GROMACS .gro file of C-alpha atoms in nm:
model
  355
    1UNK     CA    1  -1.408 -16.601 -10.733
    2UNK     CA    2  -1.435 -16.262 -10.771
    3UNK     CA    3  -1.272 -16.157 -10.478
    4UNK     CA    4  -0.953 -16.381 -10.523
    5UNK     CA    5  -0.914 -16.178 -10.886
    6UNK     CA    6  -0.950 -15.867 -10.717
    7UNK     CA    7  -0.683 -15.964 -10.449
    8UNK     CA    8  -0.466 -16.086 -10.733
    9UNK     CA    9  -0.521 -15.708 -10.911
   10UNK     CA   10  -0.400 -15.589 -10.593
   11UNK     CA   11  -0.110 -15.765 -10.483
   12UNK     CA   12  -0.006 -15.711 -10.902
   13UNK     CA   13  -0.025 -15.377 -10.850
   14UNK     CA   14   0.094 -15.314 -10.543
   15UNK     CA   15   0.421 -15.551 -10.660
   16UNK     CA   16   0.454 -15.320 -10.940
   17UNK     CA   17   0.487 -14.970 -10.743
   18UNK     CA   18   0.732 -15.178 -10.492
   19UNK     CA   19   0.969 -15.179 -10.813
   20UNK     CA   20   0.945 -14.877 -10.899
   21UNK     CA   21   1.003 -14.745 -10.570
   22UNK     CA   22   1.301 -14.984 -10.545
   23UNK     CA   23   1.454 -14.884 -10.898
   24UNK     CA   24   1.394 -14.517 -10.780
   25UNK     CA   25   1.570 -14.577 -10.461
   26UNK     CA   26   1.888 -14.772 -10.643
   27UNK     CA   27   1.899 -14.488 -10.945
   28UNK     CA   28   1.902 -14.239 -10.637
   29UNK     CA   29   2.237 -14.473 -10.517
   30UNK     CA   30   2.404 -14.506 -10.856
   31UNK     CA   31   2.349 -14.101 -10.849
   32UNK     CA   32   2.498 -14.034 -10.480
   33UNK     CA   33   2.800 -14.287 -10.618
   34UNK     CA   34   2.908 -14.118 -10.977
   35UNK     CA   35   2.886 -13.857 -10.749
   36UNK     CA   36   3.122 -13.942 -10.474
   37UNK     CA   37   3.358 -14.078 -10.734
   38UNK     CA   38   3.350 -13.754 -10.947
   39UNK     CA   39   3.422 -13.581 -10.646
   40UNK     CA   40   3.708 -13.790 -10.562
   41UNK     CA   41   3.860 -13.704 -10.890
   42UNK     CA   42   3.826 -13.354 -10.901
   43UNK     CA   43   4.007 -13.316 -10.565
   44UNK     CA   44   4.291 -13.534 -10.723
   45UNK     CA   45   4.310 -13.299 -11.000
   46UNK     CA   46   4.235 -12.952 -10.869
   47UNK     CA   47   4.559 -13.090 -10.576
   48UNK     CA   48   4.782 -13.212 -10.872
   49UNK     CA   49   4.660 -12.878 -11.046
   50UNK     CA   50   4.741 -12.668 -10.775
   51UNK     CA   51   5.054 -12.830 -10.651
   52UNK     CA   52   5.199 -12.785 -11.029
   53UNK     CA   53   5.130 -12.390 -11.032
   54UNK     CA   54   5.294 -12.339 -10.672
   55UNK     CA   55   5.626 -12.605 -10.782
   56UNK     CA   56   5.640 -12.344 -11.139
   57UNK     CA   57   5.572 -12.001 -10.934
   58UNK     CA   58   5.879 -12.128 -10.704
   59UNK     CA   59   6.087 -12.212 -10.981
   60UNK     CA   60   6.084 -11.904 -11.175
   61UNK     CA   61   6.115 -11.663 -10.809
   62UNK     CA   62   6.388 -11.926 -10.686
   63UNK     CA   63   6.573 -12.052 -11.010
   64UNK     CA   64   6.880 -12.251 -10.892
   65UNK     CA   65   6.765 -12.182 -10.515
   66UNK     CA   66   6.414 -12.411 -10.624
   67UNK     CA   67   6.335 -12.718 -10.380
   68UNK     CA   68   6.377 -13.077 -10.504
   69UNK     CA   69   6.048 -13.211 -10.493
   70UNK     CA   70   6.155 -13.585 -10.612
   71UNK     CA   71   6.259 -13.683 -10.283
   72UNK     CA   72   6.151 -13.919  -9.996
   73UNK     CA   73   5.783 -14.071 -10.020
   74UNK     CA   74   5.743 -13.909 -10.360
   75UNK     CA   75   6.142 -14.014 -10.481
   76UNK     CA   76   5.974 -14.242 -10.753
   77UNK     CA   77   5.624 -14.165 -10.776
   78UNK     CA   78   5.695 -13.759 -10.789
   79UNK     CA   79   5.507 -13.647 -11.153
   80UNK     CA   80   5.240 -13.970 -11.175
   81UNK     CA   81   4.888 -13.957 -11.196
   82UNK     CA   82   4.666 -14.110 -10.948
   83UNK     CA   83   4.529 -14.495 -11.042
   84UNK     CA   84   4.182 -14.396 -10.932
   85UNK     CA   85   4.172 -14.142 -11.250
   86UNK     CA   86   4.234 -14.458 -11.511
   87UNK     CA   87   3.867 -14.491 -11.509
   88UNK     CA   88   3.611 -14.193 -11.593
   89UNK     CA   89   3.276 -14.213 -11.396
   90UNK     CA   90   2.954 -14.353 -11.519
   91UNK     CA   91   2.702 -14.152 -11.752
   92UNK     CA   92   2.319 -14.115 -11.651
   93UNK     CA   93   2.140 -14.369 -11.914
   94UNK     CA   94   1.981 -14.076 -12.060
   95UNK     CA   95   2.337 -13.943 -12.101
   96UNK     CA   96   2.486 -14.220 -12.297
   97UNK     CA   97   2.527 -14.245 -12.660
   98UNK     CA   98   2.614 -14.465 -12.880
   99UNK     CA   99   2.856 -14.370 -13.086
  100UNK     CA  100   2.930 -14.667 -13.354
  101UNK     CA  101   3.302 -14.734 -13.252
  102UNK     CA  102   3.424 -15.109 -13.123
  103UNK     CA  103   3.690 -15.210 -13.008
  104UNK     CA  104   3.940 -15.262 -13.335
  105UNK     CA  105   3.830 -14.898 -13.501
  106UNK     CA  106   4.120 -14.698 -13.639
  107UNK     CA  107   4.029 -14.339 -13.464
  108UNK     CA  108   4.199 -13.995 -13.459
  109UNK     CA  109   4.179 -13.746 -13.155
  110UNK     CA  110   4.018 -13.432 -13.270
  111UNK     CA  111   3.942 -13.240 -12.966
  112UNK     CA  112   4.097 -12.888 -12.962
  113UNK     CA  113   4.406 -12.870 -12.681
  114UNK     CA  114   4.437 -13.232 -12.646
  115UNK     CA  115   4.814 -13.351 -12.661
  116UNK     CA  116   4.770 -13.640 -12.877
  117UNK     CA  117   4.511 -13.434 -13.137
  118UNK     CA  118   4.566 -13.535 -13.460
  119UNK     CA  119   4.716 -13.909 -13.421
  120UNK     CA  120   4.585 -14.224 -13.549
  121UNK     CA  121   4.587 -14.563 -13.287
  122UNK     CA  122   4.382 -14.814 -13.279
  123UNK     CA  123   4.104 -14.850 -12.996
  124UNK     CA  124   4.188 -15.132 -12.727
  125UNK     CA  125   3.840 -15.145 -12.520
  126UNK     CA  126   3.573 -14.900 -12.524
  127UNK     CA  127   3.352 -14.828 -12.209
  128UNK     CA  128   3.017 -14.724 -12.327
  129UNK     CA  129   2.851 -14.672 -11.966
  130UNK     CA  130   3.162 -14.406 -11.920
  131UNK     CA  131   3.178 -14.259 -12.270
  132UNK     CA  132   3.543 -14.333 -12.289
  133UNK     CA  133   3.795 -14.519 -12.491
  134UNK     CA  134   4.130 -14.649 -12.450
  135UNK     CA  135   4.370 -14.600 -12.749
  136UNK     CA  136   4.684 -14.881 -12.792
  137UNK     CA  137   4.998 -14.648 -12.790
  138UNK     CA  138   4.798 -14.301 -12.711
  139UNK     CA  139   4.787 -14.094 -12.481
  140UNK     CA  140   4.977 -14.321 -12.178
  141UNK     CA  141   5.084 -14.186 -11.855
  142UNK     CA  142   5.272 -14.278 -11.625
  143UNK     CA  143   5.096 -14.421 -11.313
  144UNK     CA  144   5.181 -14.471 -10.911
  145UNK     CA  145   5.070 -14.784 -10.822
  146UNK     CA  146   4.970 -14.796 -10.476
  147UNK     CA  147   5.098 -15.025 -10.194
  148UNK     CA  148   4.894 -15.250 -10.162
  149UNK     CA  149   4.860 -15.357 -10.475
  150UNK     CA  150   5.273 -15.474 -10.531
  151UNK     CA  151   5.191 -15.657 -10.235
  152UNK     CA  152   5.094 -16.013 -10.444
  153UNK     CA  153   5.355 -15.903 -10.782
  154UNK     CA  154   5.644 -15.995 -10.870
  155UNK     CA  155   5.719 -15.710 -11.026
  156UNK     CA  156   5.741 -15.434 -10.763
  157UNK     CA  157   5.770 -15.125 -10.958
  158UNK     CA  158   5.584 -14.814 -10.837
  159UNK     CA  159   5.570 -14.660 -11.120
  160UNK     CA  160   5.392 -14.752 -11.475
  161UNK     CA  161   5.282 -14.621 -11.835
  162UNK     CA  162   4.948 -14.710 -11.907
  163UNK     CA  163   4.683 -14.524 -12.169
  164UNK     CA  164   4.471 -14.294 -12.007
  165UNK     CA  165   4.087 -14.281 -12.102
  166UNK     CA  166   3.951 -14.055 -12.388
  167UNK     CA  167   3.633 -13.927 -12.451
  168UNK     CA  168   3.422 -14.093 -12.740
  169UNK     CA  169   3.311 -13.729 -12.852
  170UNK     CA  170   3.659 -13.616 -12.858
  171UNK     CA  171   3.754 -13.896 -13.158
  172UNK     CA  172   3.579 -13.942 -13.475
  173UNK     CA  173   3.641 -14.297 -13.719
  174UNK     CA  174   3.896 -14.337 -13.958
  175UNK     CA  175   3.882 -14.565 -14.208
  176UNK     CA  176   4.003 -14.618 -14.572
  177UNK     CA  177   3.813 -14.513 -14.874
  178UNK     CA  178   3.873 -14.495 -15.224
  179UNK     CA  179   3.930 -14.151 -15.411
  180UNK     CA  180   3.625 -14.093 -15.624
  181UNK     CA  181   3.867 -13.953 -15.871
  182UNK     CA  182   4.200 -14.134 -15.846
  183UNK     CA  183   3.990 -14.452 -15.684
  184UNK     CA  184   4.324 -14.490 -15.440
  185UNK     CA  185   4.232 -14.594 -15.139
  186UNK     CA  186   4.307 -14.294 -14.861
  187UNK     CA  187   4.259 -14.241 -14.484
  188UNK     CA  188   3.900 -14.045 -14.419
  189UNK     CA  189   3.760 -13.903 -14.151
  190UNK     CA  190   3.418 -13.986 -14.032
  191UNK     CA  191   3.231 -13.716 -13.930
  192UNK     CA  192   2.922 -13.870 -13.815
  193UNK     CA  193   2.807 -14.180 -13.848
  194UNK     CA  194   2.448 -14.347 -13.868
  195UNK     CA  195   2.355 -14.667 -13.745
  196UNK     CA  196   2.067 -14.882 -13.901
  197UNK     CA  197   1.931 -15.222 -13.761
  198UNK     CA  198   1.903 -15.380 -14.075
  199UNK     CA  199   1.836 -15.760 -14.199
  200UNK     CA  200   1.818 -16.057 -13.914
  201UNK     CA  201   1.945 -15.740 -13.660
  202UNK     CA  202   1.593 -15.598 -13.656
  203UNK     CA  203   1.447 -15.902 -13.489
  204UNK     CA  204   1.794 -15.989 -13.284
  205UNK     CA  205   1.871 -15.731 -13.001
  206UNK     CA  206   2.206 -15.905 -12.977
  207UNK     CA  207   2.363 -15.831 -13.294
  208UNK     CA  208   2.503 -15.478 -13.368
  209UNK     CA  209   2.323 -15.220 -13.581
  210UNK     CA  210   2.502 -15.154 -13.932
  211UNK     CA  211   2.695 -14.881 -13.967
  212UNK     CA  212   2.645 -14.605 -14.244
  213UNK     CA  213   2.822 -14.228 -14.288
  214UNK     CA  214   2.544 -13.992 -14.253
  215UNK     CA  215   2.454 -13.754 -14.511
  216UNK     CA  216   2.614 -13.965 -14.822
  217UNK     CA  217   2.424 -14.078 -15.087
  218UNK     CA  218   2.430 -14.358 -15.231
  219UNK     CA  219   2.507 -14.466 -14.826
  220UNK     CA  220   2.864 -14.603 -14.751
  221UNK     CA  221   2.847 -14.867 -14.528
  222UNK     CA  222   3.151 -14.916 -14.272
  223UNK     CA  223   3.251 -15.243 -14.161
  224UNK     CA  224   3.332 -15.379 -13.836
  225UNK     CA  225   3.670 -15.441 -13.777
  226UNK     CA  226   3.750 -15.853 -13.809
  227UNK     CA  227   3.792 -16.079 -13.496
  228UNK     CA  228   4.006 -16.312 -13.455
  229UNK     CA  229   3.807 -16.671 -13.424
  230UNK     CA  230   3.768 -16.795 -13.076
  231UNK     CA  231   3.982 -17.133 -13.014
  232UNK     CA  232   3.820 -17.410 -12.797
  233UNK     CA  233   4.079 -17.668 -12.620
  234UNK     CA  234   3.847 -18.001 -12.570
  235UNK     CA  235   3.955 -18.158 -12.211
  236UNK     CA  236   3.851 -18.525 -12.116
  237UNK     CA  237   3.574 -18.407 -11.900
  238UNK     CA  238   3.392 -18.273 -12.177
  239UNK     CA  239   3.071 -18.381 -12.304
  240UNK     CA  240   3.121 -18.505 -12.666
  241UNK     CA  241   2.898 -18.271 -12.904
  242UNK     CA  242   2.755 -18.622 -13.073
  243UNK     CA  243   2.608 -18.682 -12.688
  244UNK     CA  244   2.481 -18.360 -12.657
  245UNK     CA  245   2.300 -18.349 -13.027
  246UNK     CA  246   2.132 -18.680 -12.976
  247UNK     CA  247   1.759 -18.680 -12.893
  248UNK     CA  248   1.686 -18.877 -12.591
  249UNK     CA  249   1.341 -18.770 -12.502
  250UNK     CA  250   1.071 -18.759 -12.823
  251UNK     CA  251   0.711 -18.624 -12.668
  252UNK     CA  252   0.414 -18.812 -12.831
  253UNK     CA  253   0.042 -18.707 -12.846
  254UNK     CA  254  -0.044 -18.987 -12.625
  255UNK     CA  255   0.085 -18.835 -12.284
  256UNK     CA  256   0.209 -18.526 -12.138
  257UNK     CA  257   0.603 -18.382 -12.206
  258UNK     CA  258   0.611 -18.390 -11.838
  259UNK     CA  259   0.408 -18.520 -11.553
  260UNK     CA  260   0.089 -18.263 -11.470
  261UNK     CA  261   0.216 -18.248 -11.079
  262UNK     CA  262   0.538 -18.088 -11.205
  263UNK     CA  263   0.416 -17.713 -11.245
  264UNK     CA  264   0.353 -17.719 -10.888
  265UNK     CA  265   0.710 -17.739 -10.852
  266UNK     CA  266   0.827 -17.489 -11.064
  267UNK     CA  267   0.572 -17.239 -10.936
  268UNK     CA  268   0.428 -17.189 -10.635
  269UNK     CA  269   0.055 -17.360 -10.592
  270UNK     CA  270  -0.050 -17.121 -10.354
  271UNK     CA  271   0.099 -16.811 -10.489
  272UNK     CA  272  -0.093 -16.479 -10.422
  273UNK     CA  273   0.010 -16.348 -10.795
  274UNK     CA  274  -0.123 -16.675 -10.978
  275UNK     CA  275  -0.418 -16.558 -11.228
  276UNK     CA  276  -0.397 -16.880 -11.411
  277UNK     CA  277  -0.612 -17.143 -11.168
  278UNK     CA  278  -0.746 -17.525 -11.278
  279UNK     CA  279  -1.093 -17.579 -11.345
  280UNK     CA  280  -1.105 -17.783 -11.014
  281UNK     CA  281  -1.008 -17.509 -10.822
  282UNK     CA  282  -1.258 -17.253 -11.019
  283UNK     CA  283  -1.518 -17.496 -10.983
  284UNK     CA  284  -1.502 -17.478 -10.610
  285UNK     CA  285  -1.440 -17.109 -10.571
  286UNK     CA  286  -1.793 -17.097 -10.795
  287UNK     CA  287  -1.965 -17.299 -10.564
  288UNK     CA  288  -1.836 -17.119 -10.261
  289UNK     CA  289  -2.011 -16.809 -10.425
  290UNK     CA  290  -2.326 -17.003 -10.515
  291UNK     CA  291  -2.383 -17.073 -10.114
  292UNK     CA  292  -2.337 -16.724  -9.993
  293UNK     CA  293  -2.613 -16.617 -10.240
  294UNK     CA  294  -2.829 -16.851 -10.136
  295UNK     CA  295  -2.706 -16.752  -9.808
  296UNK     CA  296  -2.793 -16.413  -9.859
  297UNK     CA  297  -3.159 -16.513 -10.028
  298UNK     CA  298  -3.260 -16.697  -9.724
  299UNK     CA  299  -3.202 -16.450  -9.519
  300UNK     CA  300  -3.436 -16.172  -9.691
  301UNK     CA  301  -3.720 -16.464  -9.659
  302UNK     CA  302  -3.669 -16.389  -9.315
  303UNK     CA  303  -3.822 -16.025  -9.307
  304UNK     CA  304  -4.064 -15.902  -9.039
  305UNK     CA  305  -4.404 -15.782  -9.142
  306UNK     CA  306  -4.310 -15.431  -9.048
  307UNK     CA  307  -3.933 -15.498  -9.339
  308UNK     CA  308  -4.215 -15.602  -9.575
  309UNK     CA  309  -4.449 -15.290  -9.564
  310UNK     CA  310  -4.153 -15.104  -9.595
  311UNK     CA  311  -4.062 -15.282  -9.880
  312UNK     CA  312  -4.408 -15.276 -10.030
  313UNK     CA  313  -4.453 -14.868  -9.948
  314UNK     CA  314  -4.112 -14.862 -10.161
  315UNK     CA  315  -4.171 -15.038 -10.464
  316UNK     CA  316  -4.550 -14.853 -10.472
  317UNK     CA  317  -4.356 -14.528 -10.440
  318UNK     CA  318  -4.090 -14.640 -10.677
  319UNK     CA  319  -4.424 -14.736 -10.928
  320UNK     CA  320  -4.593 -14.362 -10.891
  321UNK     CA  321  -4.232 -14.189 -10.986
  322UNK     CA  322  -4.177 -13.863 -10.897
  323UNK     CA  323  -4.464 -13.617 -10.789
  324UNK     CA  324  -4.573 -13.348 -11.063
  325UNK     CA  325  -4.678 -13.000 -10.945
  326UNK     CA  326  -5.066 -12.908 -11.044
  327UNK     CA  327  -5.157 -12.598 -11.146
  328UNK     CA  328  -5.377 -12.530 -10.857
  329UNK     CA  329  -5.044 -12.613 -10.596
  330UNK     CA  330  -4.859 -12.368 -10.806
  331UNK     CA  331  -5.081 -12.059 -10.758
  332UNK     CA  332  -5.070 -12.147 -10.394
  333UNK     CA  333  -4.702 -12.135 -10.396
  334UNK     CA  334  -4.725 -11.790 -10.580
  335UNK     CA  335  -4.958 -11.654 -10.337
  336UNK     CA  336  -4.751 -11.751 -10.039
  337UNK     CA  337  -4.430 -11.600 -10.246
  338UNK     CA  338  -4.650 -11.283 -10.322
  339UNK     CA  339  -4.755 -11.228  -9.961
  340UNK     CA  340  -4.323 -11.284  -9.838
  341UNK     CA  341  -4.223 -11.043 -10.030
  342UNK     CA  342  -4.511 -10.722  -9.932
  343UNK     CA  343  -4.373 -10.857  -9.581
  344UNK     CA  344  -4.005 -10.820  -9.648
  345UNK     CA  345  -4.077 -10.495  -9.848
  346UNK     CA  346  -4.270 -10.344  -9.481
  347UNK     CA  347  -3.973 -10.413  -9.305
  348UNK     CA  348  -3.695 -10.273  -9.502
  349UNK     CA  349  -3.878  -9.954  -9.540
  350UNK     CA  350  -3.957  -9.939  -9.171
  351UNK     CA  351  -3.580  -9.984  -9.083
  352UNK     CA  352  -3.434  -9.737  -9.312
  353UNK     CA  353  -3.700  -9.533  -9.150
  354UNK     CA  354  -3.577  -9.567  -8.802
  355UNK     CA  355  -3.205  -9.515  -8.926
   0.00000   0.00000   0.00000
């Protein structure tokens, strides 16, 4: 018995460094691909980037002499951004931050040099992995769709607005607050706020953490923005909800919820992780170690005369313990220690002599 629980350890532990070398190998992939894809959009802005400086440069040495650049492939396209920069790349997890704003929040852009800093639109769908935000009516570009995609659409426009991604850190909360003065209700900025699990949240991981502004006292609690109710259209195939309310099994103390032979099925019997075994199966395993003791006891019955003087020298020299040094045996040792060191003494002195 105690070797299956050590080959149980084992295999447990062995298992467990599996998955971590597994999740270590797929973090090392999810690196290699936000990289790949943050490569692929800096080339598409360092080209646009570049092409823009050499199309200004020519217009102010040419003036009326300047190229037309909206012509042929890039007649319609010619001043879009690439589809492929709609979407920012994924944060490392120990990069991401929650920063209290859902989708429905009323936020203004506050980041120096951006073009739509200082407007107010509401937030359409916020990607927390990419720490990005898309604003309803802000900050839209126009957009070259590619090719292949027109292929299936009716509508086969190249070219189309859509709201480019912001940065959560570069928009702060807005909602409305009463003046502590006037007690009219204005627009205010949210600095910073602080989120609290508080009531049934603390035990639920699914609900969302209150939200407070930080550094107020008494705290201000913000509000999540309302949703609209979901609306459920019943079709005949569904199952009516008095069906699926009414109790058709009722366990009793008299038998079993379920048949005992069913665990087998929903495990495997002869797993090499189970640690949980029946007291059948731990009887036998006990007896199997019961018969290679007495296994191993018959065979030290079996000992030649010459195995038991050894073993009877041992045990009388295991009954003496260890030897103590007399006081006559430690003058000898002196003496002989004495008469080594005249010796070694002689023959120093004689070879310095001869040096």
């Amino acid at each position: 018995m105690q070797k299956l629980i050590r080959r149980t350890a084992l295999v447990k532990k062995q298992a467990a460094r599996k998955v971590v070398a597994r999740q270590g190998k797929s973090d090392s992939d999810d690196r290699k691909l936000r990289l790949n894809q943050q490569k692929i959009i800096n080339i598409s802005i360092r080209n646009d980037t570049r092409a823009a400086r050499l199309a200004r440069h020519e217009d102010w040495l040419l003036g009326p002499l300047a190229p037309k650049r909206d012509v042929g492939a890039a007649r319609e396209t010619y001043g879009t951004l690439d589809a492929r920069r709609l979407r920012g790349v994924d944060k490392p997890k120990d990069q991401i931050k929650d920063w209290g704003i859902v989708e429905g929040d009323r936020i203004v852009v506050i980041q120096d040099g951006h073009r739509e800093r200082g407007n107010i639109g509401k937030v359409r769908e916020v990607r927390k992995e990419a720490q990005e935000c898309f604003v309803t009516g802000l900050n839209r570009a126009d957009v070259a769709i590619p090719d292949y995609l027109l292929l299936n659409e009716l509508d086969k426009t190249p070219v189309r607005p859509y709201e480019v991604p912001i940065p959560l850190s570069a928009v702060r909360l807005v909602v409305p607050l009463p003046h502590p003065e006037t007690g009219a209700l204005r627009d205010v900025v949210i600095k910073e706020l602080r989120l609290k699990k508080t009531g049934y949240a603390q035990l639920s991981g699914d609900d969302p953490p209150t939200r407070f502004i930080a550094g107020v006292k008494p705290a201000i609690q913000i509000p999540y923005p309302e949703k609209a109710p979901e609306e459920f259209e019943d079709n005949e195939i569904d199952t009516l909800r008095i069906e699926v309310e009414e109790r058709t099994f009722v366990p009793t103390l008299l038998r079993p919820p379920m048949p005992t032979g069913i665990i087998d099925e929903l495990r495997n019997k002869y797993s090499k992780f189970r640690d949980r075994h029946d007291d059948a199966f731990i009887a036998k395993k006990m007896e199997e170690d019961r018969i290679v003791d007495e296994r191993k006891r018959s065979i030290r019955k079996m000992d030649t005369p010459l195995k038991e003087l050894h073993r009877k020298e041992r045990a009388e020299r295991k009954a003496r313990g260890k030897p103590v040094l007399s006081e006559e045996m430690l003058a000898q040792i002196g003496e002989v220690m004495a008469k080594n060191a005249v010796q070694l003494s002689s023959a120093s002195a004689l070879q310095s002599a001869t040096a």
